[in-house]
Amino acid sequence: MGDEADAANRLMRLARDIARHDKLYHDRDAPEISDAAYDALVRENRALEEQYPHLVRADSPSKRLGAAPTSSLAKVAHSRPMLSLDNAFTDEEVREFLGRVRRFLSLPADEPVALTAEPKIDGLSCSLRYEKGALVLAATRGDGNVGEDVTANVRTIADVPQSLFPGGGRGPGQRASAADAAPWTPAFAGEQEIPVIIEVRGEVYMAKEDFAALNARQAKAGGKIFANPRNAAAGSLRQKDPSVTAARPLRFLAHGWGEMSEPLGHTQGEAMARLAGWGFPVSDLLREVGSVEEGLAQYAAIEAARADLPFDIDGVVYKVDRLDWQERLGQVGRAPRWGLAHKFPAEKAETTLEAIDIQVGRTGKLTPVGRLKPVGVGGVIVQNVTLHNRDEIARLALRVGDRVRIQRAGDVIPQVVENLTREEQRDPYVFPDHCPECRSEAVAEEGEVDVRCTGGLICPAQRIERLKHFISRGAMDIDGLGEKSIVEFAELGWLHGPADIFRLKAHRDELIRREGWKEKSVDNLLAAIEARVGFDPARFLFGLGIRHVGSVTAKDLMKAFGTVKALQAAATGEGAEAELSAVEGVGPVVAEALADFFHEPHNRDALADLLSLAKPAAYVSTARTTEWSGKTIVFTGTLETMSRDEAKAQAERLGARAAGSVSAKTDLVVVGLGAGSKLKKAAELGVRVINEAEWAAIVTGA
Ligand code: IVH
């Protein structure tokens, strides 16, 4: 049952994340993750839904396709839905696909199944509708049922015939407007006539070279730089002004069809040849193959040709060749049973690990970073790679000088997937047992993988990271003081600990003379710092960066102790652990972290220094006294009308406490979409559960 609750939670997250990535990809043409990482999310979603069919959500990504169009282009309903394809990543999955096809058609074992295999173009699909030979409508896929009308834009694409002529080839006027296009001509003797209605479907894309040239032009003109050819193509096609599209080098490749007033042929191959005959570009790597093994061979051939192709492809598409079989196979969900996309694996590259550097974070965590001999992976030069922690280095048996295979998984963070020099006998890398920044001992607590520097505030790296935390948004949030300035001032020797922020006024004149600063900006900064002298003690406490003390816990502690000094006294006094643990929301882990922090001599000195300059106010509750005062409320699931932080703030204004987990002490659980384990726990404990609307009513006093 626990697993099931986790699955429900995970499905909720996946729905939300996939929807977000869909939006970034389709609407904004600005994806944050690679296609491979996106596919991994979709596969995880599918696997979980298969395992727990009753948990399939109404907003499940498996029920959607792409993102419904949201731009200001006119919407058009597709006469037949524009489908997607299921993905395979291994040969085995391709063979399984063929197995499913055979079973569905009840084919005898010796009956061959011919397929087509062709590149999967990384563009955006587009449907072109011709009536009586004239292009009348071009539409993007949109959500599969409703797309966007891009007819005027598509008319500017040279690859797209404006009008079709029986007997193949192009007639006059194909690049002029529809009004100028030659009228539909009935069949010639001996030549096949053009069906009254044809919808050709294919990819609009941008060639690699054209993409590079476009980006260079954009950079020069100070325009938008596109992340990849696909986004450039999408951004160029989905324009309100067709003259913008006309100036962009778009191309088109046909791979299928939608509504047809008469059949195109008996096989996929035959139909594609017919489209080519009418002047539609069709991939010259399209092959009809007699078996799945031949299909896999064509996959290998296409993969080998990939780098030399003028456009980006991300896999190979197989389709059952016989169209009567395609008809019988039909579709499942949003994908046809007769087609499959065999994707290329995530982009990998080999290089040398030239060094392992250790970075020290705010809490002293030592993070190993691999410095690589620069190498291109999927169009990006990678030089650094996170090695996560000591265990990861041991798992890969990494040593400086090793050849490594790296992969750009989530596009942004590359990782080492394999050590290629494993068998060589060399001394293993020794993870430091001292902090590289301050030489203090570095240790891993029992049961923890992370190794931490014990130097606390004497460690310069921790000091800078802590200073950054002290001024961060949830803490002191000083206007005009950002992370860059913190580093600048620390390098100048002006900042050692947080107290020095309140001493910056001594450097006023010097600072005014520095590049990027003016008298006004310096005085504004100093005034903003002064305004924080008597600041909210909870934010001050949170700003100290004590392990496990987040902003909610800091508030709980200040509510209980009133001042940081009183808290310090409690944390260092006799029976500290019991006294701290008595505070609502504080358990033994937090109590221990507090005791550790306040016992540490460096921290004590730094805090005394800080408190000699900053005088945080005593805690004043901004909460009203209501029937909810002192009650503990847990929010779980996705709230639709407010953010989680807003909901928590509302609870606090009612005098209640927002907690992160459900226990016997919880008074109320507010559930949003996709609530899982917490909801279950609340039910088990008999805690009152309400929905978002009921919560809103409590807040407004309705
Ligand atoms: S066939 C019924 N063939 O990939 C599905 N699609 O992931 C019709 N794509 O929506 C698609 N190259 O936009 C097909 N050679 C190809 C393709 C191709 C790219 C795109 C297409 C489709 C998506 C599915």
XYZ file of C-alpha atoms and ligand atoms in Angstrom:
726
model
C 0.000 0.000 0.000
C 2.889 2.302 0.792
C 4.183 1.619 -2.697
C 0.849 2.494 -4.124
C 0.709 5.796 -2.307
C 4.204 6.538 -3.570
C 3.121 5.618 -7.079
C 0.131 7.958 -6.857
C 2.392 10.738 -5.694
C 4.914 10.054 -8.385
C 2.192 9.993 -11.049
C 0.934 13.334 -9.832
C 4.439 14.792 -10.082
C 5.001 13.229 -13.482
C 1.741 14.687 -14.804
C 2.736 18.094 -13.565
C 6.339 17.901 -14.789
C 5.484 16.464 -18.178
C 2.809 19.134 -18.671
C 5.369 21.777 -17.819
C 7.944 20.374 -20.223
C 5.271 20.068 -22.908
C 4.495 23.725 -22.486
C 8.137 24.741 -22.616
C 8.639 22.643 -25.713
C 5.495 23.347 -27.682
C 4.458 26.827 -26.651
C 7.670 28.515 -25.768
C 10.045 26.535 -28.013
C 12.430 26.608 -25.064
C 12.844 23.129 -23.577
C 14.758 22.704 -20.348
C 15.500 19.017 -20.699
C 16.695 16.788 -23.517
C 14.324 14.641 -25.518
C 15.936 11.592 -23.920
C 15.222 12.899 -20.429
C 11.662 13.760 -21.476
C 11.173 10.293 -22.924
C 12.394 8.811 -19.649
C 9.647 10.699 -17.786
C 6.992 9.516 -20.240
C 8.204 5.925 -19.965
C 8.202 6.053 -16.203
C 4.671 7.405 -16.319
C 3.567 4.638 -18.648
C 5.221 1.902 -16.593
C 3.591 3.133 -13.391
C 0.198 3.385 -15.070
C 0.548 -0.146 -16.362
C 1.333 -1.357 -12.886
C -1.449 0.655 -11.244
C -4.184 1.087 -13.870
C -6.648 2.397 -11.279
C -4.298 5.288 -10.501
C -4.384 6.689 -14.047
C -5.199 10.349 -13.613
C -7.726 12.399 -15.540
C -4.872 14.711 -16.475
C -2.452 11.899 -17.243
C 0.124 12.688 -19.920
C -0.828 9.406 -21.598
C -4.213 10.926 -22.386
C -2.708 14.025 -23.874
C -0.484 14.591 -26.798
C 1.802 17.519 -27.060
C 0.276 20.676 -25.697
C -2.950 22.251 -26.785
C -2.091 25.324 -28.791
C -2.143 28.551 -26.843
C -0.697 31.083 -29.229
C -2.787 33.628 -31.016
C -2.872 31.647 -34.261
C -6.338 30.466 -35.252
C -7.281 26.961 -34.131
C -8.261 24.267 -36.567
C -9.731 20.877 -35.834
C -7.994 18.019 -37.631
C -10.197 15.912 -39.861
C -8.358 12.874 -38.500
C -6.323 13.062 -35.316
C -2.602 13.562 -35.662
C -1.141 10.686 -33.719
C 2.098 10.139 -31.921
C 4.349 7.087 -31.897
C 5.348 4.725 -29.141
C 9.072 4.665 -28.505
C 11.522 1.784 -28.323
C 15.108 2.079 -27.177
C 16.434 -1.423 -27.717
C 16.377 -4.050 -30.472
C 14.462 -6.267 -28.088
C 11.679 -3.705 -27.775
C 11.461 -3.547 -31.558
C 11.106 -7.340 -31.747
C 8.414 -7.158 -29.063
C 6.573 -4.607 -31.198
C 6.614 -7.046 -34.102
C 5.406 -9.765 -31.753
C 2.428 -7.613 -30.759
C 1.631 -6.921 -34.402
C 1.705 -10.638 -35.223
C -0.465 -11.570 -32.293
C -2.963 -8.844 -33.029
C -3.274 -9.977 -36.645
C -3.121 -13.675 -35.613
C -0.452 -14.290 -38.236
C 1.082 -17.724 -38.680
C 4.719 -17.892 -37.610
C 6.002 -18.172 -41.155
C 4.035 -15.228 -42.520
C 6.511 -12.427 -43.192
C 5.694 -8.904 -42.016
C 7.197 -6.255 -44.243
C 7.944 -2.867 -42.746
C 9.142 0.504 -43.841
C 12.060 2.063 -42.005
C 12.918 5.738 -42.326
C 14.600 8.472 -40.284
C 12.651 10.136 -37.524
C 13.106 13.810 -38.275
C 13.465 16.124 -35.328
C 11.074 18.794 -36.490
C 7.429 19.537 -35.873
C 4.625 17.761 -37.583
C 2.388 19.568 -39.941
C -0.686 18.553 -41.889
C -1.164 19.936 -45.416
C -4.652 19.764 -46.865
C -5.176 19.913 -50.607
C -8.599 20.170 -52.178
C -8.788 19.585 -55.901
C -5.024 19.828 -56.005
C -4.710 23.198 -54.275
C -3.218 23.724 -50.857
C -6.040 25.057 -48.718
C -4.904 24.499 -45.156
C -1.736 23.833 -43.211
C -1.973 23.073 -39.510
C 0.384 22.177 -36.680
C -0.358 19.133 -34.571
C -1.387 21.011 -31.439
C -2.912 18.514 -29.043
C -3.549 15.998 -31.824
C -7.166 17.004 -32.317
C -6.881 20.748 -32.642
C -3.880 22.471 -34.144
C -2.969 25.931 -35.306
C -3.636 27.357 -38.711
C -0.252 28.086 -40.270
C -1.385 28.093 -43.903
C 0.017 31.516 -44.772
C 3.349 30.584 -43.218
C 3.576 27.199 -44.894
C 2.952 28.816 -48.266
C 6.390 30.399 -47.874
C 8.138 27.010 -47.616
C 9.663 26.127 -50.965
C 9.528 22.346 -50.304
C 5.731 22.445 -50.021
C 3.893 22.265 -53.335
C 1.214 24.906 -53.636
C -0.720 22.839 -56.110
C -0.519 19.288 -57.343
C -0.478 18.028 -60.874
C -1.399 14.581 -62.055
C 1.510 12.626 -63.381
C 3.898 13.995 -60.831
C 6.271 16.883 -60.805
C 5.356 20.412 -60.148
C 3.307 22.698 -62.204
C 3.510 26.432 -62.457
C 2.496 28.633 -59.616
C 3.257 26.241 -56.819
C 5.029 28.909 -54.861
C 2.515 31.659 -55.512
C -0.565 32.248 -53.408
C -3.510 29.876 -53.661
C -5.388 32.346 -55.797
C -2.688 32.172 -58.447
C -2.381 28.404 -58.283
C -3.295 26.489 -61.365
C -6.833 25.119 -61.119
C -7.263 21.478 -60.351
C -6.919 19.424 -63.461
C -8.885 16.222 -63.893
C -7.148 12.970 -64.723
C -5.128 12.641 -67.864
C -5.447 9.462 -69.784
C -2.956 6.902 -68.488
C -2.086 8.945 -65.453
C -3.533 8.640 -62.019
C -5.738 11.478 -61.081
C -5.188 13.455 -57.931
C -7.747 12.645 -55.270
C -10.149 15.479 -54.480
C -8.996 15.565 -50.875
C -5.468 14.859 -49.800
C -3.903 15.539 -46.446
C -0.173 15.059 -46.489
C 1.539 14.892 -43.144
C 5.183 15.377 -42.462
C 7.814 17.322 -40.599
C 8.676 20.956 -40.947
C 12.342 21.232 -40.005
C 15.436 23.338 -40.365
C 18.681 21.990 -41.765
C 21.672 22.063 -39.386
C 23.596 24.500 -41.549
C 20.648 26.837 -41.970
C 20.080 26.716 -38.231
C 23.660 27.776 -37.491
C 23.444 30.600 -40.017
C 20.093 31.742 -38.636
C 21.440 31.841 -35.079
C 24.466 33.799 -36.250
C 22.141 36.313 -37.909
C 19.939 36.444 -34.835
C 22.963 37.043 -32.591
C 24.107 39.889 -34.799
C 20.669 41.458 -34.797
C 20.278 40.937 -31.052
C 17.368 38.561 -31.696
C 16.338 35.323 -30.033
C 18.920 32.540 -30.120
C 17.350 29.107 -30.639
C 18.426 26.115 -28.591
C 18.335 23.667 -31.500
C 17.040 23.341 -35.063
C 13.731 21.932 -33.895
C 12.949 24.948 -31.741
C 14.103 27.258 -34.487
C 11.724 25.510 -36.892
C 8.827 25.674 -34.442
C 9.489 29.303 -33.596
C 9.720 30.171 -37.265
C 6.566 28.350 -38.319
C 4.341 29.559 -35.513
C 4.551 33.226 -36.428
C 1.696 35.603 -36.789
C 3.510 37.407 -39.581
C 4.217 35.106 -42.555
C 6.982 37.412 -43.760
C 8.981 36.355 -40.699
C 8.515 32.707 -41.668
C 9.447 33.526 -45.250
C 12.811 34.806 -44.072
C 13.508 31.567 -42.193
C 14.980 28.588 -44.039
C 12.267 25.998 -43.361
C 11.985 22.656 -45.125
C 9.430 19.874 -45.289
C 9.622 16.096 -45.467
C 6.484 13.979 -45.910
C 6.027 10.833 -43.801
C 2.337 10.053 -43.943
C -1.164 11.280 -44.580
C -4.447 12.133 -42.922
C -7.797 12.298 -44.684
C -7.753 10.926 -48.251
C -10.756 10.836 -50.526
C -9.389 7.630 -52.019
C -6.712 5.122 -51.049
C -3.125 5.923 -51.925
C -2.055 2.357 -52.581
C -1.709 -1.053 -50.978
C 1.417 -0.473 -48.993
C 3.092 2.310 -47.071
C 5.990 2.180 -49.522
C 3.710 2.501 -52.520
C 1.805 5.389 -50.944
C 5.006 7.249 -50.087
C 6.230 6.776 -53.646
C 3.001 8.322 -54.830
C 3.447 11.332 -52.584
C 6.993 11.696 -53.908
C 5.553 11.536 -57.418
C 3.339 14.497 -56.646
C 6.329 16.536 -55.622
C 6.477 16.011 -51.880
C 9.973 15.508 -50.487
C 10.286 11.987 -49.035
C 13.377 10.706 -47.229
C 15.810 8.928 -49.523
C 16.675 6.701 -46.563
C 13.151 5.240 -46.552
C 13.320 1.493 -47.244
C 10.804 -1.294 -47.446
C 12.238 -4.210 -45.468
C 11.073 -7.808 -45.331
C 11.599 -8.484 -41.641
C 12.339 -6.943 -38.302
C 15.999 -7.961 -38.582
C 16.285 -6.101 -41.880
C 14.596 -3.166 -40.198
C 17.238 -3.226 -37.462
C 19.938 -3.280 -40.131
C 18.387 -0.186 -41.698
C 18.355 1.399 -38.233
C 22.109 0.780 -38.015
C 22.628 2.225 -41.494
C 20.631 5.341 -40.655
C 22.441 5.733 -37.339
C 25.764 5.514 -39.170
C 24.626 8.171 -41.645
C 23.245 10.386 -38.902
C 26.191 12.719 -38.419
C 26.422 13.382 -42.156
C 22.734 14.071 -42.677
C 21.951 17.729 -43.282
C 19.242 17.681 -40.590
C 18.791 16.348 -37.044
C 17.145 12.995 -36.587
C 16.456 11.291 -33.280
C 15.639 7.751 -34.320
C 14.123 5.508 -36.943
C 10.402 5.008 -37.570
C 9.103 1.554 -38.524
C 5.664 1.133 -40.051
C 3.832 -2.036 -41.027
C 3.963 -1.881 -44.800
C 0.588 -3.379 -45.703
C -2.082 -0.697 -45.413
C -4.911 -3.196 -44.900
C -2.998 -4.468 -41.885
C -2.464 -0.901 -40.653
C -6.231 -0.493 -40.881
C -6.866 -3.622 -38.822
C -4.208 -2.777 -36.273
C -5.738 0.619 -35.549
C -4.524 2.600 -32.602
C -4.156 2.269 -28.876
C -4.340 5.496 -26.904
C -2.754 8.148 -29.063
C -0.375 5.911 -30.997
C -0.954 3.550 -33.905
C -0.336 -0.155 -33.288
C 1.319 -0.294 -36.695
C 4.120 2.174 -36.060
C 7.090 2.491 -33.733
C 9.840 5.035 -33.158
C 13.173 3.382 -32.421
C 15.043 6.187 -30.698
C 18.781 6.665 -30.696
C 20.352 6.371 -27.265
C 21.167 9.469 -25.219
C 24.157 11.336 -26.543
C 27.390 9.934 -25.244
C 31.028 10.789 -25.755
C 34.413 9.603 -24.587
C 37.055 11.798 -23.053
C 39.740 11.918 -20.366
C 39.191 12.789 -16.745
C 41.938 15.340 -16.201
C 41.314 16.255 -12.585
C 38.940 15.775 -9.715
C 38.265 19.003 -7.827
C 36.403 19.219 -4.580
C 33.830 21.951 -4.043
C 32.736 22.848 -0.547
C 29.152 23.907 -0.001
C 27.398 25.921 2.703
C 26.932 23.014 5.028
C 30.478 21.864 4.368
C 29.493 19.124 1.954
C 32.408 18.106 -0.252
C 31.234 17.611 -3.831
C 33.685 16.092 -6.309
C 33.659 17.718 -9.735
C 35.343 16.013 -12.684
C 37.348 18.263 -14.997
C 37.328 16.767 -18.454
C 39.297 17.190 -21.603
C 36.651 19.265 -23.434
C 34.440 17.127 -25.637
C 31.329 17.756 -27.731
C 28.207 15.857 -26.717
C 25.064 16.515 -28.697
C 26.237 19.906 -29.881
C 27.505 21.169 -26.529
C 31.090 21.273 -25.276
C 31.333 19.576 -21.913
C 34.273 20.247 -19.584
C 32.892 19.630 -16.127
C 30.879 16.814 -14.750
C 29.518 16.256 -11.268
C 30.769 13.076 -9.658
C 28.150 13.413 -6.899
C 29.972 11.910 -3.905
C 32.645 9.564 -2.626
C 30.549 6.463 -3.300
C 29.997 7.407 -6.932
C 33.745 7.737 -7.506
C 34.252 4.346 -5.879
C 31.453 2.783 -7.918
C 33.095 3.899 -11.144
C 36.608 3.241 -9.751
C 37.596 6.635 -11.142
C 41.128 7.943 -11.122
C 42.595 11.042 -12.682
C 43.761 10.177 -16.191
C 41.043 7.586 -16.851
C 39.166 7.486 -20.135
C 35.498 7.963 -19.360
C 32.238 7.768 -21.241
C 30.011 10.691 -20.450
C 26.390 11.278 -21.209
C 24.311 14.367 -21.329
C 21.240 13.022 -19.644
C 19.088 15.881 -18.485
C 20.788 18.079 -21.076
C 22.075 20.390 -18.417
C 24.047 18.150 -16.086
C 26.372 15.757 -17.845
C 27.426 12.640 -16.002
C 30.013 9.901 -16.203
C 28.312 6.654 -17.152
C 31.308 4.394 -17.547
C 34.975 4.202 -16.771
C 36.759 2.814 -19.823
C 40.108 2.149 -18.121
C 38.837 -0.056 -15.366
C 41.103 -3.056 -15.831
C 44.362 -1.144 -15.410
C 45.929 -1.601 -12.001
C 46.489 1.811 -10.518
C 46.077 3.408 -7.139
C 42.472 4.343 -6.539
C 41.486 7.959 -6.037
C 41.594 8.816 -2.376
C 38.731 11.007 -1.308
C 40.107 13.821 0.866
C 39.778 13.461 4.621
C 40.563 17.131 5.044
C 38.775 20.123 3.615
C 40.729 21.443 0.617
C 39.758 24.989 1.569
C 40.540 25.175 5.277
C 42.355 21.902 6.071
C 39.826 21.040 8.793
C 38.934 17.402 9.077
C 36.324 16.159 6.622
C 34.153 13.273 7.752
C 31.072 11.346 6.769
C 28.603 10.749 9.527
C 27.548 7.204 10.049
C 25.119 6.042 7.423
C 25.697 9.128 5.265
C 27.384 9.201 1.885
C 28.295 12.876 2.064
C 31.640 13.875 3.459
C 31.572 17.209 5.233
C 34.173 19.727 6.306
C 34.042 20.239 10.062
C 35.611 23.709 9.856
C 32.332 25.595 10.098
C 32.818 29.316 9.769
C 36.598 29.203 9.661
C 36.287 27.482 6.279
C 36.368 30.211 3.599
C 34.239 28.199 1.169
C 31.572 27.552 3.760
C 31.855 31.148 4.850
C 31.042 32.477 1.392
C 28.224 29.994 0.894
C 26.821 30.875 4.302
C 27.067 34.564 3.577
C 25.113 33.950 0.396
C 22.521 32.108 2.421
C 22.393 34.861 5.054
C 21.389 37.432 2.447
C 19.093 35.094 0.509
C 15.425 35.793 -0.119
C 13.937 33.834 2.770
C 16.557 35.221 5.152
C 17.838 38.821 5.381
C 16.997 39.613 1.753
C 19.010 42.831 1.516
C 18.119 44.968 -1.498
C 21.105 45.594 -3.736
C 23.226 42.873 -2.162
C 23.511 39.801 -4.366
C 25.758 36.768 -4.471
C 28.200 38.459 -6.836
C 28.749 41.330 -4.439
C 29.226 38.893 -1.568
C 32.050 37.221 -3.471
C 33.499 40.590 -4.476
C 33.484 41.923 -0.914
C 34.860 38.684 0.512
C 37.709 38.759 -1.988
C 38.458 42.336 -0.962
C 38.762 41.076 2.597
C 35.782 43.141 3.733
C 33.583 40.187 4.618
C 34.611 37.341 6.877
C 31.406 36.635 8.699
C 27.845 37.936 8.484
C 28.571 40.676 11.028
C 30.857 42.322 8.503
C 27.840 43.079 6.337
C 26.873 45.610 9.006
C 30.411 47.030 8.838
C 30.379 47.625 5.095
C 29.602 51.305 5.757
C 33.264 51.704 6.718
C 34.128 50.960 3.074
C 31.643 53.414 1.602
C 34.113 55.691 -0.178
C 36.234 52.847 -1.451
C 33.172 51.071 -2.767
C 31.933 54.164 -4.608
C 35.214 54.200 -6.527
C 34.823 50.589 -7.641
C 33.590 49.684 -11.077
C 29.870 49.110 -11.248
C 29.125 51.186 -8.164
C 27.987 54.770 -7.827
C 27.365 56.971 -4.821
C 23.643 56.376 -5.118
C 23.807 52.613 -5.409
C 26.250 52.384 -2.490
C 24.085 54.590 -0.275
C 21.005 52.609 -1.217
C 22.814 49.407 -0.297
C 23.985 50.779 3.053
C 20.470 52.005 3.829
C 19.056 48.578 2.953
C 21.568 46.966 5.324
C 20.722 49.430 8.096
C 17.045 48.605 7.625
C 17.846 45.009 8.560
C 19.391 45.778 11.964
C 16.162 45.226 13.849
C 14.806 42.588 11.502
C 12.512 39.623 11.974
C 14.321 37.160 14.300
C 12.962 34.088 12.534
C 14.463 35.180 9.223
C 17.650 36.093 11.033
C 17.795 32.615 12.588
C 17.049 30.943 9.271
C 19.841 33.057 7.762
C 22.374 31.532 10.145
C 22.150 28.388 8.043
C 21.953 25.866 10.862
C 21.521 22.372 9.461
C 17.896 21.194 9.383
C 16.616 24.629 10.432
C 14.455 25.778 7.547
C 12.265 28.832 7.616
C 9.292 27.050 9.213
C 11.398 25.550 11.990
C 13.076 28.923 12.534
C 9.639 30.445 13.039
C 8.623 27.676 15.451
C 11.775 28.224 17.439
C 11.318 31.971 17.626
C 7.711 31.551 18.579
C 8.871 29.357 21.460
C 11.950 31.289 22.566
C 11.289 34.857 21.428
C 14.921 35.738 20.720
C 17.987 34.105 19.241
C 19.839 34.692 22.530
C 17.167 32.802 24.462
C 17.390 29.981 21.956
C 21.163 29.891 22.307
C 20.828 29.706 26.078
C 18.364 26.848 25.789
C 20.496 24.991 23.247
C 23.629 25.186 25.357
C 22.024 24.767 28.761
C 21.425 21.611 30.703
C 18.645 19.444 29.371
C 18.925 21.249 26.054
C 17.743 18.338 24.004
C 14.575 17.889 26.032
C 13.820 21.594 26.063
C 14.318 21.968 22.342
C 12.412 18.828 21.491
C 9.459 20.128 23.440
C 9.010 22.800 20.784
C 6.282 22.035 18.325
C 7.868 20.974 15.079
C 11.305 20.230 16.540
C 12.512 16.655 16.785
C 15.766 15.133 17.977
C 17.560 15.739 14.669
C 16.923 19.479 14.774
C 17.648 19.588 18.504
C 21.011 17.968 17.950
C 21.861 20.264 15.054
C 21.037 23.293 17.212
C 23.119 22.034 20.111
C 26.030 21.335 17.744
C 25.804 24.765 16.167
C 25.616 26.745 19.384
C 28.382 24.746 21.060
C 30.833 25.288 18.249
C 33.264 28.056 19.369
C 33.589 29.642 15.890
C 29.859 29.862 15.570
C 29.530 31.346 19.065
C 32.098 34.027 18.269
C 30.574 34.837 14.906
C 27.098 35.044 16.431
C 28.223 37.255 19.334
C 29.901 39.554 16.835
C 26.778 39.594 14.684
C 24.466 40.275 17.606
C 26.634 43.210 18.691
C 25.633 44.958 15.450
C 22.337 43.454 14.379
C 19.544 43.535 16.925
C 16.798 41.289 15.661
C 13.425 42.214 17.090
C 11.715 39.941 19.558
C 9.336 37.568 17.829
C 5.910 39.031 17.294
C 3.264 36.774 16.004
C 1.439 38.310 13.080
C -1.226 35.728 13.491
C -4.758 36.441 14.558
C -6.188 34.467 17.418
C -8.688 32.137 15.841
C -10.091 28.722 16.494
C -7.056 27.487 14.551
C -4.487 29.097 16.845
C -1.951 26.533 17.951
C -3.332 23.900 15.602
C -1.143 21.964 13.187
C -2.140 21.831 9.533
C -0.588 19.770 6.744
C -0.993 20.629 3.068
C -0.518 17.809 0.596
C -0.975 17.277 -3.110
C -1.060 20.000 -5.739
C -3.184 22.973 -4.768
C -4.852 24.539 -7.753
C -5.723 28.054 -6.668
C -2.703 28.894 -4.513
C 0.893 27.918 -4.050
C 1.940 25.759 -1.128
C 3.782 28.745 0.373
C 0.680 30.908 0.163
C -1.377 28.224 1.869
C 1.169 27.949 4.659
C 1.205 31.704 5.126
C -2.597 31.668 5.360
C -2.399 28.982 8.040
C 0.108 31.034 9.967
C -2.076 34.113 9.789
C -4.809 32.057 11.428
C -2.359 31.261 14.216
C -1.864 27.706 13.019
C 1.336 25.922 12.152
C 2.000 24.396 8.761
C 3.802 21.090 9.164
C 5.408 18.872 6.562
C 4.255 15.480 7.721
C 1.148 13.932 9.179
C 1.316 12.609 12.742
C -1.019 12.071 15.663
C -0.450 15.756 16.487
C -1.875 16.908 13.169
C -5.223 18.654 13.467
C -6.128 19.114 9.830
C -4.963 17.888 6.434
C -5.758 19.939 3.346
C -5.543 17.827 0.218
C -4.934 18.960 -3.322
C -4.683 16.971 -6.527
C -2.802 13.717 -6.391
C -2.466 13.509 -2.620
C -1.016 10.128 -1.691
C 0.711 8.802 1.383
C -0.112 11.746 3.634
C -3.782 11.457 2.847
C -3.638 7.770 3.630
C -1.866 8.381 6.889
C -4.428 11.012 7.872
C -7.203 8.524 7.210
C -5.451 5.906 9.312
C -4.990 8.332 12.194
C -8.505 9.701 11.878
C -7.266 13.243 11.246
C -9.810 15.604 9.702
C -9.280 15.951 5.942
C -10.663 18.789 3.813
C -10.212 19.902 0.229
C -8.874 23.136 -1.154
C -12.270 24.820 -1.501
C -13.119 24.051 2.128
C -9.771 25.469 3.166
C -10.428 28.644 1.190
C -13.731 28.970 3.044
C -11.951 28.695 6.404
C -9.426 31.333 5.376
C -12.039 33.811 4.209
C -14.179 33.040 7.236
C -17.028 31.978 4.956
S 4.919 8.739 -38.592
C 0.880 8.050 -36.637
N 7.339 9.150 -39.483
O 7.436 11.954 -34.726
C 2.137 8.733 -36.392
N 6.554 10.480 -37.708
O 6.756 10.752 -32.166
C 2.596 9.442 -37.601
N 8.133 12.158 -36.953
O 4.148 13.078 -34.594
C 3.988 9.755 -37.542
N 9.714 11.691 -38.390
O 5.856 14.486 -35.885
C 6.398 9.508 -38.611
N 9.417 9.473 -40.400
C 8.499 9.806 -39.529
C 8.705 10.845 -38.616
C 7.699 11.145 -37.712
C 9.353 12.479 -37.398
C 7.439 12.801 -35.838
C 6.005 13.122 -36.117
C 5.229 12.369 -35.089
C 6.245 12.140 -34.035
C 5.904 10.902 -33.224
